[in-house]
Amino acid sequence: MQQIKIGLIGFGTVGAGLVDSIGKNGDLIAKRCGVLPIITRIADLDIVSDRGVTLPEGVVLDTDAMALIASPDVEVVVELVGGTGAAKQFIEAALKLGKPVVTANKALLATHGEQLFALAKEKGGEIYFEASAGGGIPCIKALREGLIGNRIKEIYAILNGTCNYILSVMESDSRDFEQVLKEAQAAGYAEADPSMDVDGVDTAHKAAILASLVFGQWFTADDVDIDGIRQVTLNDIHYAASLGYKIKLLAIIKERAGRIQLSVNPSLIPRRSMLGHVNGVYNAVWVNGDIVGTTLYYGRGAGREATSSAVLADIIDVALNLRRNCSNRLPAFPIFKQYQGLINKDELLSRFYLRLQVIDQPGMLAIISGILGKYKISIASVTQKEEIGEKASVPMIILTHQAKNRDMRMALNEISQEKCVLGEPVLFHIEDLD
């Protein structure tokens, strides 16, 4: 039986999951593809803590990642350290030796992907990255191979389980953001510092990778217009539900007239839509191709088992390529640059959800609608929520027809200066997913 010898850098949650998965299903994998995955070396700063898994017999466990990379007993380097510092050095060292690398590191690829893939090409190494976007969902392979005959027109994706869990529980349990965030942290669904997740940065990393993959030019997280979910209130969740929508943190990747839209923001989507049914820690990637039409890829987007499943799939791809003495069948990021760059976000068209807190007196709607009309923003519907008891102000919910971001921003600036409007207006995009 042929073997693939694996060097694992990073023995944390996902690394331990990979060890466990190979222990459970290594023999099954060997029967299916004729190659047995064997972990020969593991490097981690902590070699004492019990991970709750049984190490393979004869495995070398130490703190020396560079020795692991150089070892003749390692054919493929698996980087599960994360971050953009040491992980980058490890991947570069492996590539310079011509060794293939498997990584789940979305932050690194979204920041330094162009340089790393150029190095891989120069040195004859390869980078495999299925787990970098979507966790256990095989969306990278689907986009690279299954949909290779399509021009991808648009992708809408829920790519962060933490945010999706928080928004789902806010709706199902009628609890506010801070309460649910604390629960998510206690359950291990959110980090002690949740900023990367709830501020949309993690989703932006993944969106940049997917956009680079399908549009043939490099994008980084800096190219993504990012807004997180901290400003989503329980009232917004309830108002959206009453109007037939759910609020999701949505990665939006679109091509329009030769230019690319890249954005991450809380968006209202139809409750009846496929993405509207994606709840809890689950992720989904909705893809619209010019030939195939719409397809959906759904599953757990993070966690020990889901991520290790994707990493293991990449390892087997490496093994088959090595045994057949061939390189990756397709270039990971073919650069063909047929697009004209990013759309100016001021020019983006969208429908909008607008929530205002206004003084409860006659003429308020006329004032607001007059300002919106001044900027050629057409109102689709207005709901003024009656408050129980005697209150000086009431929430007003406005849904608009399509308008430009720039026009809406200027209108909001003017609306917020009206004496009848209290506090800051709240604005979300509406995506009807047609």
Short mmCIF file of C-alpha atoms in Angstrom, two decimals:
data_model
loop_
_atom_site.label_atom_id
_atom_site.label_comp_id
_atom_site.label_asym_id
_atom_site.label_seq_id
_atom_site.Cartn_x
_atom_site.Cartn_y
_atom_site.Cartn_z
CA MET A 1 0.00 0.00 0.00
CA GLN A 2 1.36 3.40 -0.99
CA GLN A 3 1.56 6.09 1.70
CA ILE A 4 1.56 9.88 1.89
CA LYS A 5 3.79 11.16 4.69
CA ILE A 6 2.35 14.22 6.41
CA GLY A 7 4.08 16.86 8.50
CA LEU A 8 1.59 18.80 10.64
CA ILE A 9 2.46 22.28 11.92
CA GLY A 10 -0.09 23.38 14.51
CA PHE A 11 -1.56 20.86 16.92
CA GLY A 12 -4.55 22.87 18.11
CA THR A 13 -8.24 22.18 17.62
CA VAL A 14 -8.13 21.52 13.88
CA GLY A 15 -4.75 19.78 14.03
CA ALA A 16 -6.05 17.38 16.66
CA GLY A 17 -9.15 16.89 14.52
CA LEU A 18 -6.97 15.92 11.56
CA VAL A 19 -5.07 13.36 13.65
CA ASP A 20 -8.37 11.93 14.89
CA SER A 21 -9.93 11.83 11.39
CA ILE A 22 -6.97 9.97 9.91
CA GLY A 23 -7.05 7.55 12.82
CA LYS A 24 -10.74 6.85 12.25
CA ASN A 25 -10.92 6.76 8.46
CA GLY A 26 -7.35 6.25 7.20
CA ASP A 27 -8.04 2.66 6.17
CA LEU A 28 -11.24 3.69 4.37
CA ILE A 29 -9.36 6.40 2.48
CA ALA A 30 -6.71 3.86 1.46
CA LYS A 31 -9.38 1.51 0.08
CA ARG A 32 -10.99 4.32 -1.87
CA CYS A 33 -7.92 5.87 -3.47
CA GLY A 34 -5.02 3.45 -2.92
CA VAL A 35 -2.99 5.79 -0.70
CA LEU A 36 -2.76 5.62 3.10
CA PRO A 37 -2.28 9.00 4.87
CA ILE A 38 0.38 8.76 7.60
CA ILE A 39 1.34 11.58 9.98
CA THR A 40 5.07 11.29 10.55
CA ARG A 41 5.88 14.57 12.33
CA ILE A 42 3.99 17.21 14.34
CA ALA A 43 5.37 20.60 15.42
CA ASP A 44 3.72 22.86 17.97
CA LEU A 45 4.86 25.24 20.70
CA ASP A 46 2.83 23.21 23.21
CA ILE A 47 3.87 19.55 23.18
CA VAL A 48 2.59 18.78 26.69
CA SER A 49 -1.19 19.37 26.72
CA ASP A 50 -3.51 16.43 26.19
CA ARG A 51 -5.50 16.90 22.97
CA GLY A 52 -7.70 13.88 23.60
CA VAL A 53 -6.43 12.00 20.54
CA THR A 54 -4.11 9.03 20.07
CA LEU A 55 -0.93 9.87 18.20
CA PRO A 56 0.22 7.52 15.44
CA GLU A 57 2.96 5.10 16.41
CA GLY A 58 6.41 6.51 15.73
CA VAL A 59 5.29 10.11 15.15
CA VAL A 60 7.85 12.78 16.08
CA LEU A 61 6.28 15.54 18.22
CA ASP A 62 8.47 18.57 18.92
CA THR A 63 8.61 22.36 18.64
CA ASP A 64 10.83 22.61 15.56
CA ALA A 65 8.65 23.45 12.55
CA MET A 66 11.63 24.13 10.28
CA ALA A 67 13.09 20.70 11.00
CA LEU A 68 9.72 19.18 10.14
CA ILE A 69 9.66 21.04 6.81
CA ALA A 70 13.17 19.89 5.89
CA SER A 71 12.64 16.29 6.98
CA PRO A 72 12.81 13.60 4.25
CA ASP A 73 10.01 11.86 6.17
CA VAL A 74 7.60 14.66 5.24
CA GLU A 75 6.13 14.78 1.72
CA VAL A 76 3.38 17.32 2.36
CA VAL A 77 3.37 20.15 4.90
CA VAL A 78 0.04 20.95 6.56
CA GLU A 79 -0.02 24.45 8.07
CA LEU A 80 -2.68 24.91 10.76
CA VAL A 81 -1.02 27.63 12.82
CA GLY A 82 -3.11 30.51 11.51
CA GLY A 83 -2.20 34.18 11.34
CA THR A 84 0.07 35.97 8.90
CA GLY A 85 3.42 35.86 10.71
CA ALA A 86 5.08 32.51 11.45
CA ALA A 87 2.64 30.68 9.19
CA LYS A 88 3.88 32.66 6.18
CA GLN A 89 7.51 31.76 7.01
CA PHE A 90 6.63 28.07 7.29
CA ILE A 91 4.77 28.00 3.97
CA GLU A 92 7.57 29.88 2.20
CA ALA A 93 10.16 27.46 3.58
CA ALA A 94 8.18 24.45 2.35
CA LEU A 95 7.60 25.95 -1.09
CA LYS A 96 11.28 26.78 -1.51
CA LEU A 97 11.97 23.06 -1.09
CA GLY A 98 9.32 22.29 -3.72
CA LYS A 99 7.05 20.63 -1.17
CA PRO A 100 3.27 20.92 -1.48
CA VAL A 101 1.46 22.80 1.28
CA VAL A 102 -2.07 22.35 2.61
CA THR A 103 -3.49 25.26 4.60
CA ALA A 104 -6.74 26.50 6.11
CA ASN A 105 -5.29 29.99 6.60
CA LYS A 106 -7.76 32.43 5.02
CA ALA A 107 -6.15 35.53 6.57
CA LEU A 108 -2.77 34.64 5.08
CA LEU A 109 -4.11 33.86 1.61
CA ALA A 110 -6.28 36.98 1.55
CA THR A 111 -3.28 39.11 2.52
CA HIS A 112 -0.25 37.45 0.88
CA GLY A 113 -1.81 34.98 -1.55
CA GLU A 114 -0.41 36.59 -4.68
CA GLN A 115 3.19 36.40 -3.41
CA LEU A 116 2.83 32.87 -2.05
CA PHE A 117 1.34 31.43 -5.23
CA ALA A 118 4.03 33.17 -7.29
CA LEU A 119 6.66 31.51 -5.10
CA ALA A 120 4.94 28.14 -5.48
CA LYS A 121 4.99 28.51 -9.27
CA GLU A 122 8.65 29.53 -9.25
CA LYS A 123 9.80 26.65 -7.04
CA GLY A 124 7.52 23.92 -8.34
CA GLY A 125 5.51 23.66 -5.13
CA GLU A 126 1.77 23.82 -4.73
CA ILE A 127 -0.71 25.26 -2.26
CA TYR A 128 -3.99 23.54 -1.46
CA PHE A 129 -6.58 25.60 0.41
CA GLU A 130 -10.05 24.00 0.40
CA ALA A 131 -10.52 24.69 4.12
CA SER A 132 -9.77 28.41 3.77
CA ALA A 133 -13.34 29.35 2.82
CA GLY A 134 -16.45 27.48 3.86
CA GLY A 135 -14.77 25.01 6.23
CA GLY A 136 -16.16 21.59 5.46
CA ILE A 137 -18.13 22.78 2.42
CA PRO A 138 -16.22 21.81 -0.75
CA CYS A 139 -16.96 25.14 -2.43
CA ILE A 140 -13.38 25.77 -3.63
CA LYS A 141 -13.31 22.53 -5.61
CA ALA A 142 -16.81 23.24 -6.94
CA LEU A 143 -15.77 26.67 -8.22
CA ARG A 144 -12.39 25.53 -9.60
CA GLU A 145 -13.56 22.31 -11.24
CA GLY A 146 -17.30 21.68 -11.18
CA LEU A 147 -18.19 25.12 -12.54
CA ILE A 148 -15.12 25.65 -14.74
CA GLY A 149 -17.30 26.01 -17.84
CA ASN A 150 -19.28 28.90 -16.35
CA ARG A 151 -18.82 32.61 -16.06
CA ILE A 152 -19.70 33.29 -12.44
CA LYS A 153 -22.12 36.20 -12.37
CA GLU A 154 -22.59 36.48 -8.62
CA ILE A 155 -21.99 34.79 -5.29
CA TYR A 156 -23.94 35.40 -2.12
CA ALA A 157 -22.48 33.63 0.89
CA ILE A 158 -22.91 33.18 4.62
CA LEU A 159 -19.31 32.48 5.61
CA ASN A 160 -19.08 33.08 9.36
CA GLY A 161 -20.71 30.64 11.75
CA THR A 162 -20.32 32.94 14.75
CA CYS A 163 -22.31 35.76 13.15
CA ASN A 164 -24.91 33.42 11.74
CA TYR A 165 -25.37 31.78 15.16
CA ILE A 166 -25.78 35.16 16.87
CA LEU A 167 -28.31 36.47 14.35
CA SER A 168 -30.25 33.18 14.36
CA VAL A 169 -30.52 33.03 18.15
CA MET A 170 -31.42 36.72 18.39
CA GLU A 171 -34.43 35.92 16.22
CA SER A 172 -35.44 32.55 17.68
CA ASP A 173 -34.99 33.52 21.36
CA SER A 174 -35.75 37.26 21.18
CA ARG A 175 -32.51 38.22 22.90
CA ASP A 176 -30.18 41.09 22.12
CA PHE A 177 -26.73 40.99 20.55
CA GLU A 178 -24.65 41.23 23.73
CA GLN A 179 -26.55 38.45 25.49
CA VAL A 180 -26.21 36.04 22.59
CA LEU A 181 -22.56 36.93 22.03
CA LYS A 182 -21.73 35.99 25.65
CA GLU A 183 -23.56 32.68 25.20
CA ALA A 184 -21.69 32.00 21.95
CA GLN A 185 -18.37 32.65 23.71
CA ALA A 186 -19.31 30.28 26.55
CA ALA A 187 -20.29 27.59 24.01
CA GLY A 188 -17.05 28.00 22.04
CA TYR A 189 -18.77 29.45 18.96
CA ALA A 190 -17.09 32.86 19.44
CA GLU A 191 -13.59 33.89 20.45
CA ALA A 192 -12.84 35.82 23.65
CA ASP A 193 -12.08 38.73 21.30
CA PRO A 194 -14.85 38.36 18.69
CA SER A 195 -13.83 41.36 16.56
CA MET A 196 -12.60 39.39 13.53
CA ASP A 197 -15.95 37.62 13.35
CA VAL A 198 -18.58 40.18 14.34
CA ASP A 199 -16.89 43.08 12.54
CA GLY A 200 -16.93 41.15 9.24
CA VAL A 201 -13.16 40.77 8.77
CA ASP A 202 -13.14 36.96 8.74
CA THR A 203 -15.89 36.95 6.11
CA ALA A 204 -13.97 39.53 4.07
CA HIS A 205 -10.89 37.28 4.00
CA LYS A 206 -12.98 34.44 2.61
CA ALA A 207 -14.76 36.70 0.12
CA ALA A 208 -11.42 37.93 -1.22
CA ILE A 209 -10.28 34.34 -1.80
CA LEU A 210 -13.48 33.37 -3.62
CA ALA A 211 -13.42 36.52 -5.76
CA SER A 212 -9.77 35.95 -6.72
CA LEU A 213 -10.62 32.38 -7.65
CA VAL A 214 -13.55 33.11 -9.96
CA PHE A 215 -12.57 36.46 -11.50
CA GLY A 216 -8.97 35.75 -12.46
CA GLN A 217 -7.27 38.62 -10.62
CA TRP A 218 -6.03 39.10 -7.09
CA PHE A 219 -8.16 40.72 -4.42
CA THR A 220 -7.32 41.24 -0.76
CA ALA A 221 -9.50 41.99 2.25
CA ASP A 222 -8.61 45.67 1.72
CA ASP A 223 -10.65 45.55 -1.50
CA VAL A 224 -13.79 44.48 0.38
CA ASP A 225 -16.31 47.03 1.66
CA ILE A 226 -16.85 45.71 5.21
CA ASP A 227 -19.57 46.27 7.80
CA GLY A 228 -20.19 43.95 10.76
CA ILE A 229 -23.24 43.02 12.83
CA ARG A 230 -22.75 45.03 16.02
CA GLN A 231 -25.37 47.59 14.97
CA VAL A 232 -28.09 44.96 14.37
CA THR A 233 -30.68 45.27 17.16
CA LEU A 234 -33.38 42.89 18.27
CA ASN A 235 -35.94 45.39 16.96
CA ASP A 236 -34.34 45.24 13.50
CA ILE A 237 -34.58 41.44 13.58
CA HIS A 238 -38.29 41.66 14.47
CA TYR A 239 -39.07 44.41 11.95
CA ALA A 240 -37.33 42.46 9.18
CA ALA A 241 -39.30 39.32 10.09
CA SER A 242 -42.60 41.21 9.95
CA LEU A 243 -41.69 42.32 6.43
CA GLY A 244 -40.78 38.80 5.25
CA TYR A 245 -37.00 39.05 5.64
CA LYS A 246 -34.13 37.73 7.72
CA ILE A 247 -30.95 39.61 8.50
CA LYS A 248 -27.74 37.77 7.58
CA LEU A 249 -24.10 38.83 7.38
CA LEU A 250 -23.70 38.39 3.65
CA ALA A 251 -20.59 38.25 1.49
CA ILE A 252 -21.56 39.66 -1.90
CA ILE A 253 -19.38 39.01 -4.95
CA LYS A 254 -20.79 40.28 -8.24
CA GLU A 255 -19.70 41.13 -11.76
CA ARG A 256 -21.57 43.99 -13.38
CA ALA A 257 -20.61 45.42 -16.78
CA GLY A 258 -17.00 44.34 -16.42
CA ARG A 259 -16.50 45.57 -12.85
CA ILE A 260 -16.53 43.67 -9.57
CA GLN A 261 -18.51 44.32 -6.40
CA LEU A 262 -16.96 42.98 -3.21
CA SER A 263 -18.81 43.68 0.02
CA VAL A 264 -19.62 42.19 3.42
CA ASN A 265 -22.55 43.63 5.32
CA PRO A 266 -25.70 42.78 7.25
CA SER A 267 -28.40 42.39 4.62
CA LEU A 268 -32.09 41.66 4.56
CA ILE A 269 -32.82 38.55 2.49
CA PRO A 270 -36.19 36.86 1.85
CA ARG A 271 -37.15 34.37 4.56
CA ARG A 272 -38.32 31.96 1.84
CA SER A 273 -34.95 31.98 0.03
CA MET A 274 -32.43 29.15 0.32
CA LEU A 275 -30.01 31.34 2.28
CA GLY A 276 -32.91 32.41 4.49
CA HIS A 277 -33.07 28.83 5.78
CA VAL A 278 -29.39 28.72 6.81
CA ASN A 279 -29.35 29.01 10.60
CA GLY A 280 -27.06 28.47 13.57
CA VAL A 281 -23.36 27.88 12.95
CA TYR A 282 -23.96 26.66 9.40
CA ASN A 283 -22.55 28.34 6.29
CA ALA A 284 -23.78 28.42 2.70
CA VAL A 285 -22.45 29.61 -0.65
CA TRP A 286 -25.02 30.53 -3.33
CA VAL A 287 -23.49 30.72 -6.81
CA ASN A 288 -25.03 31.94 -10.05
CA GLY A 289 -23.28 30.76 -13.21
CA ASP A 290 -24.24 31.78 -16.73
CA ILE A 291 -24.74 28.18 -17.87
CA VAL A 292 -25.62 26.17 -14.78
CA GLY A 293 -27.84 28.79 -13.17
CA THR A 294 -27.94 28.81 -9.37
CA THR A 295 -26.29 26.21 -7.13
CA LEU A 296 -26.01 26.08 -3.33
CA TYR A 297 -23.25 24.61 -1.14
CA TYR A 298 -24.23 24.13 2.50
CA GLY A 299 -22.64 22.77 5.65
CA ARG A 300 -20.59 23.52 8.73
CA GLY A 301 -18.18 26.31 7.97
CA ALA A 302 -15.78 25.88 10.89
CA GLY A 303 -14.84 23.61 13.76
CA ARG A 304 -12.60 20.65 14.36
CA GLU A 305 -14.32 18.00 12.26
CA ALA A 306 -15.57 20.16 9.39
CA THR A 307 -12.22 21.86 8.78
CA SER A 308 -10.19 18.68 9.17
CA SER A 309 -12.44 17.02 6.56
CA ALA A 310 -11.49 19.69 4.00
CA VAL A 311 -7.80 19.52 4.95
CA LEU A 312 -7.85 15.74 4.55
CA ALA A 313 -9.42 16.03 1.10
CA ASP A 314 -6.56 18.32 0.04
CA ILE A 315 -3.97 15.88 1.42
CA ILE A 316 -5.43 13.11 -0.72
CA ASP A 317 -5.31 15.36 -3.80
CA VAL A 318 -1.62 15.93 -3.04
CA ALA A 319 -1.03 12.20 -2.63
CA LEU A 320 -2.66 11.30 -5.93
CA ASN A 321 -0.73 13.99 -7.78
CA LEU A 322 2.58 12.87 -6.27
CA ARG A 323 1.96 9.21 -7.02
CA ARG A 324 0.98 10.00 -10.60
CA ASN A 325 3.99 12.29 -10.92
CA CYS A 326 1.83 15.19 -12.04
CA SER A 327 1.22 18.67 -10.72
CA ASN A 328 -2.13 20.12 -9.81
CA ARG A 329 -4.42 19.58 -12.78
CA LEU A 330 -5.61 23.18 -12.74
CA PRO A 331 -3.81 26.34 -11.65
CA ALA A 332 -5.20 27.41 -8.29
CA PHE A 333 -5.63 31.06 -9.28
CA PRO A 334 -5.50 31.43 -13.07
CA ILE A 335 -4.87 35.09 -13.84
CA PHE A 336 -6.70 36.30 -16.93
CA LYS A 337 -7.69 39.84 -15.85
CA GLN A 338 -10.71 40.27 -18.08
CA TYR A 339 -12.39 42.67 -15.67
CA GLN A 340 -11.85 46.38 -15.16
CA GLY A 341 -11.39 46.39 -11.41
CA LEU A 342 -13.75 47.21 -8.58
CA ILE A 343 -17.03 49.07 -8.86
CA ASN A 344 -16.95 52.46 -7.15
CA LYS A 345 -19.02 51.72 -4.04
CA ASP A 346 -20.73 55.11 -4.34
CA GLU A 347 -22.21 53.92 -7.64
CA LEU A 348 -23.55 50.63 -6.29
CA LEU A 349 -27.28 50.16 -6.67
CA SER A 350 -29.28 48.52 -3.90
CA ARG A 351 -32.61 48.48 -2.19
CA PHE A 352 -32.40 49.69 1.40
CA TYR A 353 -33.94 49.15 4.83
CA LEU A 354 -33.96 52.40 6.80
CA ARG A 355 -34.93 52.68 10.47
CA LEU A 356 -35.46 56.08 12.02
CA GLN A 357 -36.55 57.13 15.48
CA VAL A 358 -38.83 60.14 14.91
CA ILE A 359 -40.85 62.49 17.10
CA ASP A 360 -44.47 61.34 17.13
CA GLN A 361 -46.21 64.28 15.50
CA PRO A 362 -47.98 64.96 12.19
CA GLY A 363 -45.89 65.67 9.09
CA MET A 364 -42.89 63.48 9.89
CA LEU A 365 -43.34 61.22 6.87
CA ALA A 366 -43.70 64.20 4.55
CA ILE A 367 -40.37 65.60 5.76
CA ILE A 368 -38.53 62.28 5.37
CA SER A 369 -40.07 61.39 2.00
CA GLY A 370 -39.31 64.89 0.74
CA ILE A 371 -35.60 64.50 1.49
CA LEU A 372 -35.48 61.03 -0.09
CA GLY A 373 -37.28 62.33 -3.16
CA LYS A 374 -34.76 65.17 -3.44
CA TYR A 375 -32.10 62.50 -4.04
CA LYS A 376 -34.34 60.46 -6.37
CA ILE A 377 -34.85 57.68 -3.82
CA SER A 378 -38.24 56.04 -4.25
CA ILE A 379 -40.04 54.58 -1.22
CA ALA A 380 -41.40 51.04 -1.58
CA SER A 381 -43.12 50.85 1.83
CA VAL A 382 -43.34 52.65 5.16
CA THR A 383 -44.19 51.18 8.54
CA GLN A 384 -44.55 53.34 11.63
CA LYS A 385 -44.53 51.14 14.70
CA GLU A 386 -46.94 52.21 17.41
CA GLU A 387 -45.36 52.16 20.88
CA ILE A 388 -47.35 51.07 23.94
CA GLY A 389 -47.94 53.93 26.36
CA GLU A 390 -47.28 57.59 25.89
CA LYS A 391 -43.90 58.07 24.23
CA ALA A 392 -42.44 61.10 22.56
CA SER A 393 -40.94 59.15 19.64
CA VAL A 394 -41.69 56.13 17.47
CA PRO A 395 -39.66 53.97 15.07
CA MET A 396 -40.28 54.47 11.35
CA ILE A 397 -39.24 51.67 8.98
CA ILE A 398 -38.76 52.53 5.31
CA LEU A 399 -37.97 50.13 2.48
CA THR A 400 -36.73 51.77 -0.71
CA HIS A 401 -36.55 50.82 -4.34
CA GLN A 402 -33.08 50.67 -5.89
CA ALA A 403 -30.90 53.68 -5.23
CA LYS A 404 -27.21 54.53 -5.40
CA ASN A 405 -25.13 54.29 -2.24
CA ARG A 406 -23.95 57.88 -2.73
CA ASP A 407 -27.49 59.24 -2.97
CA MET A 408 -28.62 57.31 0.09
CA ARG A 409 -25.64 58.48 2.11
CA MET A 410 -26.29 62.13 1.23
CA ALA A 411 -29.98 61.75 2.02
CA LEU A 412 -29.19 60.16 5.40
CA ASN A 413 -26.82 62.97 6.24
CA GLU A 414 -29.62 65.46 5.64
CA ILE A 415 -32.27 63.38 7.40
CA SER A 416 -30.12 62.99 10.52
CA GLN A 417 -29.94 66.78 10.86
CA GLU A 418 -33.71 67.16 11.08
CA LYS A 419 -34.92 68.04 14.59
CA CYS A 420 -37.70 65.49 14.29
CA VAL A 421 -35.17 62.63 13.91
CA LEU A 422 -33.61 61.32 17.13
CA GLY A 423 -30.30 59.46 17.16
CA GLU A 424 -28.49 57.99 14.17
CA PRO A 425 -30.44 56.40 11.30
CA VAL A 426 -29.86 52.66 10.80
CA LEU A 427 -29.36 51.46 7.23
CA PHE A 428 -29.07 47.93 5.80
CA HIS A 429 -29.00 46.65 2.23
CA ILE A 430 -31.80 44.45 0.89
CA GLU A 431 -30.82 41.55 -1.39
CA ASP A 432 -33.81 39.89 -3.03
CA LEU A 433 -31.66 37.05 -4.46
CA ASP A 434 -33.50 36.95 -7.78
#
